[in-house]
C-alpha atoms as one frame of an Amber mdcrd trajectory, in Angstrom:
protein
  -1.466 133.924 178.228   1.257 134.643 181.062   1.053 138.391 182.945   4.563
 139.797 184.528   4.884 140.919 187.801   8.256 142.468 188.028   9.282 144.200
 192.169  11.679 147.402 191.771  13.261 149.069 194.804  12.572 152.508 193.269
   9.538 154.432 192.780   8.955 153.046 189.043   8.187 156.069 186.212   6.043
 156.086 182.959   6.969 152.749 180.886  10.447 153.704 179.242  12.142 152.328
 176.331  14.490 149.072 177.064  13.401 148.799 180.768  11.796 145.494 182.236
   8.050 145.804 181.656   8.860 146.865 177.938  10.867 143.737 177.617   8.437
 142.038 179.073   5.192 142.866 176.654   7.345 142.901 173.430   8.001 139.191
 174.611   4.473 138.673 174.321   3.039 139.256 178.213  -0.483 139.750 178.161
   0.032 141.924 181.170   2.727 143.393 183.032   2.921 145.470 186.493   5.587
 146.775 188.408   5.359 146.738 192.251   7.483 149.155 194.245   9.177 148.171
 197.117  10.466 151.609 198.175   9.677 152.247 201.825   7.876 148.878 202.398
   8.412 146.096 204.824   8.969 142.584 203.112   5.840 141.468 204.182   4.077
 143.838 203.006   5.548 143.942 199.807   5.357 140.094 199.714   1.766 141.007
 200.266   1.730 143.375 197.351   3.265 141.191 195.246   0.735 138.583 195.539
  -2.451 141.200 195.419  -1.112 142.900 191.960  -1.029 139.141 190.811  -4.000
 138.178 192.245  -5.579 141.364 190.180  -4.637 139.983 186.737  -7.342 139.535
 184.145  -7.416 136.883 181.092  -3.961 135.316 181.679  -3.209 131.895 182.656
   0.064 131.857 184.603   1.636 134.817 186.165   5.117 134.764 186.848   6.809
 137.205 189.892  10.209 138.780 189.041  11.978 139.697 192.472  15.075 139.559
 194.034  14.318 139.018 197.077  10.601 138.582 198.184  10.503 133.966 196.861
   7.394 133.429 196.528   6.894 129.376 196.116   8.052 127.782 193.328  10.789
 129.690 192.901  13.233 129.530 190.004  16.587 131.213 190.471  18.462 132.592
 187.629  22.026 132.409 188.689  24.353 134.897 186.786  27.411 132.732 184.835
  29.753 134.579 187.723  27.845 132.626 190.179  26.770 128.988 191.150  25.330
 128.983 194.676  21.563 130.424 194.980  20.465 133.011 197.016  16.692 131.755
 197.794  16.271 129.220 200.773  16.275 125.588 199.402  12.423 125.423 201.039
  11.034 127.740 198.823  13.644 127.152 195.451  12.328 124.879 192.863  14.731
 125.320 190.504  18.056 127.212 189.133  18.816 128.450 185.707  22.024 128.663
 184.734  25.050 128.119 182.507  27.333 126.644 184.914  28.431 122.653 184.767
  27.000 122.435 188.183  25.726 124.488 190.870  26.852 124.465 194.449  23.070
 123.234 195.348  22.674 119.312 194.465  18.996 118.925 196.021  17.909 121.570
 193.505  16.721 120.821 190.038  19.305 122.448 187.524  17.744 123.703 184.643
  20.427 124.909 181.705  20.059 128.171 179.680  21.169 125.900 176.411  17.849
 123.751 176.803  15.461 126.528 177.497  12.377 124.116 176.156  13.262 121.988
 178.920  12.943 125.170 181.510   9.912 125.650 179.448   8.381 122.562 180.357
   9.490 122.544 183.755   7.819 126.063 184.184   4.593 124.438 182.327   4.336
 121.392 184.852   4.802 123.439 187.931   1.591 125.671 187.171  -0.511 122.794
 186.411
């Protein structure tokens, strides 16, 4: 059972159609919450992060969607426009992407063509 949760720099509203945490339970999330970042320091939304994770009942992995709060392992999905991560190499476990080869070579490259590889990968890191 994995729970979602997905960091917003707005003030997030009543679940709409097509946004994230829809997505996210039609995809089969047990449970899904959306932490605002609006007026917060990073730590303390690091902090936040972590405790609305932390809170999750009855799932056995949650995964943290944010832009810019890493929280280790983290896997970057880089955009096809782009090949060099964003995240610090200490904290970045891995990259998703489409590109032949990202700018990183000390990262682990997984490829959005084999996502049952980036499946496993996710799998071994939360054992």
């Amino acid at each position: 059972a994995v729970g979602v949760v997905k960091s917003t720099h707005h003030v997030p509203a009543a679940e709409e159609a097509g946004k994230d945490s829809q997505r996210f339970r039609r995809a089969g999330a047990k449970a899904v919450s959306v932490v605002s970042s609006a007026g917060q320091a990073p730590l303390m939304q690091r902090e936040r992060l972590l405790a609305a994770a932390e809170a999750m009942q009855s799932v056995d992995v949650v995964l943290l969607e944010t832009r810019s709060q890493a929280i280790e392992p983290a896997i970057e999905i880089l955009p096809s426009s782009s090949t060099v991560p964003s995240t610090a190499d200490d904290v970045l476990t891995a990259i998703l992407t489409d590109a032949e080869e990202a700018a990183s070579q000390q990262i682990y490259q997984l490829s959005w063509l084999d996502l049952q590889t980036a499946a496993k990968w996710i799998a071994f890191l939360v054992r």
